[in-house]
PDB file of C-alpha atoms in Angstrom:
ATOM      1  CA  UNK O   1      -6.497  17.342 -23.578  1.00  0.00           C
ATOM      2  CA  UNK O   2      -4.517  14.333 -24.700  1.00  0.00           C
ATOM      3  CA  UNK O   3      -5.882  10.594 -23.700  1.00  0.00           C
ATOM      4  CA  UNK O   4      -3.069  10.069 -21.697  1.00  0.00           C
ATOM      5  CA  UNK O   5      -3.708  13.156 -19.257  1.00  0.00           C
ATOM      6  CA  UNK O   6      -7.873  12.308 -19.513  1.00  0.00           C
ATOM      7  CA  UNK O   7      -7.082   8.916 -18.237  1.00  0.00           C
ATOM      8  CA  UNK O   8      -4.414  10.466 -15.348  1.00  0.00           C
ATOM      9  CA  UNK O   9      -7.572  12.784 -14.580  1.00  0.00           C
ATOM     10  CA  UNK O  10     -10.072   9.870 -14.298  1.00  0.00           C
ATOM     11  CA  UNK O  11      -7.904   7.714 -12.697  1.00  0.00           C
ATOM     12  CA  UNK O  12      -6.913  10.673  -9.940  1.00  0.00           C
ATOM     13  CA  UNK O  13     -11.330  11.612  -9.737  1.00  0.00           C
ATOM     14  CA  UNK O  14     -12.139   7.823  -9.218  1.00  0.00           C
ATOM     15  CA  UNK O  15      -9.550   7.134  -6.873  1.00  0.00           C
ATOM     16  CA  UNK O  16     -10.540  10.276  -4.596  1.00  0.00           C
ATOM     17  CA  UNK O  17     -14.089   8.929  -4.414  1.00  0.00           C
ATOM     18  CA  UNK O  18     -13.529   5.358  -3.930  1.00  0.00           C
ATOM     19  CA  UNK O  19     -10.744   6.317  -1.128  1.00  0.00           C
ATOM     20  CA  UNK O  20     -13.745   8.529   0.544  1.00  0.00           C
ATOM     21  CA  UNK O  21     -16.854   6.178   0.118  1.00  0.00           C
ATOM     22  CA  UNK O  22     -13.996   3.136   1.249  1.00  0.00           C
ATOM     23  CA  UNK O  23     -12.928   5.241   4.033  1.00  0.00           C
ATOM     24  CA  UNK O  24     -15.857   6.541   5.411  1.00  0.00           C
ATOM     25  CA  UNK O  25     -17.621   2.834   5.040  1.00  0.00           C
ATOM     26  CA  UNK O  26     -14.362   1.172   7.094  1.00  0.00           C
ATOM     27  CA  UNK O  27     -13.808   4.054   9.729  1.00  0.00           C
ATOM     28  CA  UNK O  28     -16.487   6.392   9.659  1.00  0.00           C
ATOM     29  CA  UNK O  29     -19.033   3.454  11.471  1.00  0.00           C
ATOM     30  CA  UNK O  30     -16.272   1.609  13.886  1.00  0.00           C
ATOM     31  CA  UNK O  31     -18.268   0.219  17.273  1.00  0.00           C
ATOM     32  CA  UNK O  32     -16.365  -1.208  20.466  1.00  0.00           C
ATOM     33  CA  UNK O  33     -16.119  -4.790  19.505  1.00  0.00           C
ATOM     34  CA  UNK O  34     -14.074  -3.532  16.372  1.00  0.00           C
ATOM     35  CA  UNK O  35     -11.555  -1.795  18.204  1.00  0.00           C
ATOM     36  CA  UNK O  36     -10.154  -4.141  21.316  1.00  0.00           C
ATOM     37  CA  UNK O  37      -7.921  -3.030  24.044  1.00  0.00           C
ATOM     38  CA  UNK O  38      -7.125  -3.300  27.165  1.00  0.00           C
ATOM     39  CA  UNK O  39      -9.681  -1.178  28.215  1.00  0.00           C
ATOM     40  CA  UNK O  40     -12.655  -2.475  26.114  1.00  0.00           C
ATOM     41  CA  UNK O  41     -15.646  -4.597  27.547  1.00  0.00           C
ATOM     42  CA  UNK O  42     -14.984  -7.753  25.502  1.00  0.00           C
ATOM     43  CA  UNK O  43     -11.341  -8.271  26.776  1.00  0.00           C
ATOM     44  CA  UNK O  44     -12.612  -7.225  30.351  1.00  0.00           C
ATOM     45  CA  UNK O  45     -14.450  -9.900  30.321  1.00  0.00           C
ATOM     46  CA  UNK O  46     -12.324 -12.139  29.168  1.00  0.00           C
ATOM     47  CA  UNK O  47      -9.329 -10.820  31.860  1.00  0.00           C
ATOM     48  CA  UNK O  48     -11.764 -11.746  34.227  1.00  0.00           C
ATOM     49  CA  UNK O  49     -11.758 -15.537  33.295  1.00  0.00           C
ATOM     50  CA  UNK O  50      -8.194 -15.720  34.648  1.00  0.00           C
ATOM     51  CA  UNK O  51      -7.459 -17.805  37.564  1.00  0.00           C
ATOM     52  CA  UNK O  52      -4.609 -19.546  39.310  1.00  0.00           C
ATOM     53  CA  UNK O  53      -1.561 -17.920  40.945  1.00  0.00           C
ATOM     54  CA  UNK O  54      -0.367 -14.374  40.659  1.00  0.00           C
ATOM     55  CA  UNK O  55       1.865 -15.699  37.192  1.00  0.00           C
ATOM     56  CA  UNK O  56      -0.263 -17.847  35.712  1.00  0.00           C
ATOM     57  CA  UNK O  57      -3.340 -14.804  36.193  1.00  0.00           C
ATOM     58  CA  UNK O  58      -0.665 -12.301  34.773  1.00  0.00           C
ATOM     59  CA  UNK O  59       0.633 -14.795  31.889  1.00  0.00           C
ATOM     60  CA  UNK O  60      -3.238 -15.330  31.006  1.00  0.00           C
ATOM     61  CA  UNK O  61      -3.656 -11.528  30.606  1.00  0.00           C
ATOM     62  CA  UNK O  62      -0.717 -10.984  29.026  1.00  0.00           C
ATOM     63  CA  UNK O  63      -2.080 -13.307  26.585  1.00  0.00           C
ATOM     64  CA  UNK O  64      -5.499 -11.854  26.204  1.00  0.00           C
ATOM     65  CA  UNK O  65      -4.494  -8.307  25.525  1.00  0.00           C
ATOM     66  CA  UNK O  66      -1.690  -9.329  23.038  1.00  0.00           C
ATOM     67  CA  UNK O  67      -4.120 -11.216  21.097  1.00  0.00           C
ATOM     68  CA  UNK O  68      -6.364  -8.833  21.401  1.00  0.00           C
ATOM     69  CA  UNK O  69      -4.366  -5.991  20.039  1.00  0.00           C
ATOM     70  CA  UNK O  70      -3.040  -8.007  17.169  1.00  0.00           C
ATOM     71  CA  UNK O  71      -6.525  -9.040  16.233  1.00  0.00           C
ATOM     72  CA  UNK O  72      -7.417  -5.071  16.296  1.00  0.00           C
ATOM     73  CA  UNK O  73      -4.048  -4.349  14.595  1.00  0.00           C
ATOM     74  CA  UNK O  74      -4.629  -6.650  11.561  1.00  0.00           C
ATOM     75  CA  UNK O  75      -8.536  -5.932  11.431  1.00  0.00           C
ATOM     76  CA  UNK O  76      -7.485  -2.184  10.851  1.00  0.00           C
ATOM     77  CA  UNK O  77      -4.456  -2.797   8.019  1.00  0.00           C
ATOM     78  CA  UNK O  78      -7.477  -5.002   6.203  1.00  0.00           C
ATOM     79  CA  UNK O  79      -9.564  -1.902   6.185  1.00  0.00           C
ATOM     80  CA  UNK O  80      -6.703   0.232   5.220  1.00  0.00           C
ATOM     81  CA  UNK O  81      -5.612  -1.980   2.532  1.00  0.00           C
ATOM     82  CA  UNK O  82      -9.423  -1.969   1.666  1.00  0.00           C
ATOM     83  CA  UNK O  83      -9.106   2.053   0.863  1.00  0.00           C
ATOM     84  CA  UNK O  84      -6.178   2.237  -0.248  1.00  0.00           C
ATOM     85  CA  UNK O  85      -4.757  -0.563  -2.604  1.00  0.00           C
ATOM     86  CA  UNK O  86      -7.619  -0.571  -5.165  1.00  0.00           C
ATOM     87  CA  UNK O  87      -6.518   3.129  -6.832  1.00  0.00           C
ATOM     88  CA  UNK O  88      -2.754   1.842  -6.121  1.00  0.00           C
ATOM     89  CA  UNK O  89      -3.617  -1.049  -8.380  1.00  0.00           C
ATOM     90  CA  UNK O  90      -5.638   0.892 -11.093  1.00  0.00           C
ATOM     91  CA  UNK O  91      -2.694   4.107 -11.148  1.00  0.00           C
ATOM     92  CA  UNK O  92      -0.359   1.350 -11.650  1.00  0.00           C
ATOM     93  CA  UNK O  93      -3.083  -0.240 -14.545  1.00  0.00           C
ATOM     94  CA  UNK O  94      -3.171   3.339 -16.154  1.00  0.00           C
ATOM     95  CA  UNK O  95       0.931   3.390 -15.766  1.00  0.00           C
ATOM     96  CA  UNK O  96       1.628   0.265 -17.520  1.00  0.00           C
ATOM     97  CA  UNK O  97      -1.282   0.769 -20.072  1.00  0.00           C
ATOM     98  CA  UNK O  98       0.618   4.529 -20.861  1.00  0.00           C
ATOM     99  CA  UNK O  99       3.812   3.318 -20.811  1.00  0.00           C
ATOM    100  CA  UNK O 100       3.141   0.640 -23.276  1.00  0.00           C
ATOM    101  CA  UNK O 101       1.760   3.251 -25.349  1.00  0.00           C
ATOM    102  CA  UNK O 102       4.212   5.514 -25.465  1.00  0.00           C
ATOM    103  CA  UNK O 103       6.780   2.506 -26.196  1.00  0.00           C
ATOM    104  CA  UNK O 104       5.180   1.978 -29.096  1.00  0.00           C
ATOM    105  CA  UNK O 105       4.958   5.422 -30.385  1.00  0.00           C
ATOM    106  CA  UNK O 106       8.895   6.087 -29.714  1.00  0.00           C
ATOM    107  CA  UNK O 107      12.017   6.298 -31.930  1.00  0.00           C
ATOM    108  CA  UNK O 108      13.084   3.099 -33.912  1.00  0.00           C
ATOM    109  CA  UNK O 109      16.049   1.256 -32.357  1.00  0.00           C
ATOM    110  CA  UNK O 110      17.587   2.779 -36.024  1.00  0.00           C
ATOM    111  CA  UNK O 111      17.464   6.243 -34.491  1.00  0.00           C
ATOM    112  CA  UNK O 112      18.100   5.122 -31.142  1.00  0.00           C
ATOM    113  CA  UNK O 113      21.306   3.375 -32.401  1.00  0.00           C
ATOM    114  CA  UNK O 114      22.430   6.110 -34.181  1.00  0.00           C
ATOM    115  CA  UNK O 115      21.738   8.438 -31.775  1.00  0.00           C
ATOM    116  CA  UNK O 116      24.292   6.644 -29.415  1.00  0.00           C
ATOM    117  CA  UNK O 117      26.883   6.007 -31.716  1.00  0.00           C
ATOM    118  CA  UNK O 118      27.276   9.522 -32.035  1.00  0.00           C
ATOM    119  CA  UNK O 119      27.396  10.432 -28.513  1.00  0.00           C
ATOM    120  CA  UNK O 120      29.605   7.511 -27.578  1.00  0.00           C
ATOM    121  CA  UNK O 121      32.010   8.691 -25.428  1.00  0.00           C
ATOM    122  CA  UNK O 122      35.457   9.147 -26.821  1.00  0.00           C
ATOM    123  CA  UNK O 123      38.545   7.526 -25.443  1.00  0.00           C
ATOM    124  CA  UNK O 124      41.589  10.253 -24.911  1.00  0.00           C
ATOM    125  CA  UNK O 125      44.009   8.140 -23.734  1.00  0.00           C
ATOM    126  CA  UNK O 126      45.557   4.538 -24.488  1.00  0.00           C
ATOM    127  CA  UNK O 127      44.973   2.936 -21.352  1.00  0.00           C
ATOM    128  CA  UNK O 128      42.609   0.583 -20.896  1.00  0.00           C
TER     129      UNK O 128
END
């Protein structure tokens, strides 16, 4: 097995496991203050705190379960991100790292020149 494929193989087995042990350890133990809704305890409570007229108690809830679901909404991408971007970051490592390699291993710009003057495309007309 060549190094390159070895290190595609490692990178692919260590990426499975961190994106299981990541996932499990950011969604597999979630509790209620973690998640917030409409319908959780915490924002209940804090619905409850509104007062004034019928607009100003609606505006103030509004408020409170906007927040809230943004709060939830951005807590849950940073656990995503948490699983997900580390083997994005070390696949593109290995990419970069291979690539490099393999620039260095390929034809001279001799060949390569060569190679395209003799497959240069061949004018059949005299227009321009």
């Amino acid at each position: 097995m060549s190094g390159s494929k070895l290190g595609k193989w490692m990178v692919t087995g260590v990426s499975l496991i961190w994106m299981a042990w990541a996932g499990w350890d950011q969604f597999g133990n979630l509790s209620e203050s973690d998640i917030e809704n409409h319908s959780s305890g915490s924002v209940q409570e804090r619905l409850k705190d509104c007062s004034g007229s019928y607009k100003q108690r609606y505006e103030c809830k509004e408020n409170i379960v906007i927040k809230s679901t943004n709060s939830t909404f951005y807590a849950m991408f940073g656990r995503l991100a948490i699983v997900v971007v580390p083997p994005m970051l070390l696949a593109t490592a290995l990419h970069m790292m291979t690539r490099r390699r393999d620039d260095d291993d390929g034809p001279s710009d001799d060949l390569l020149q060569e190679h395209h003057r003799r497959h240069k495309r061949r004018r059949t007309s005299g227009h321009f």
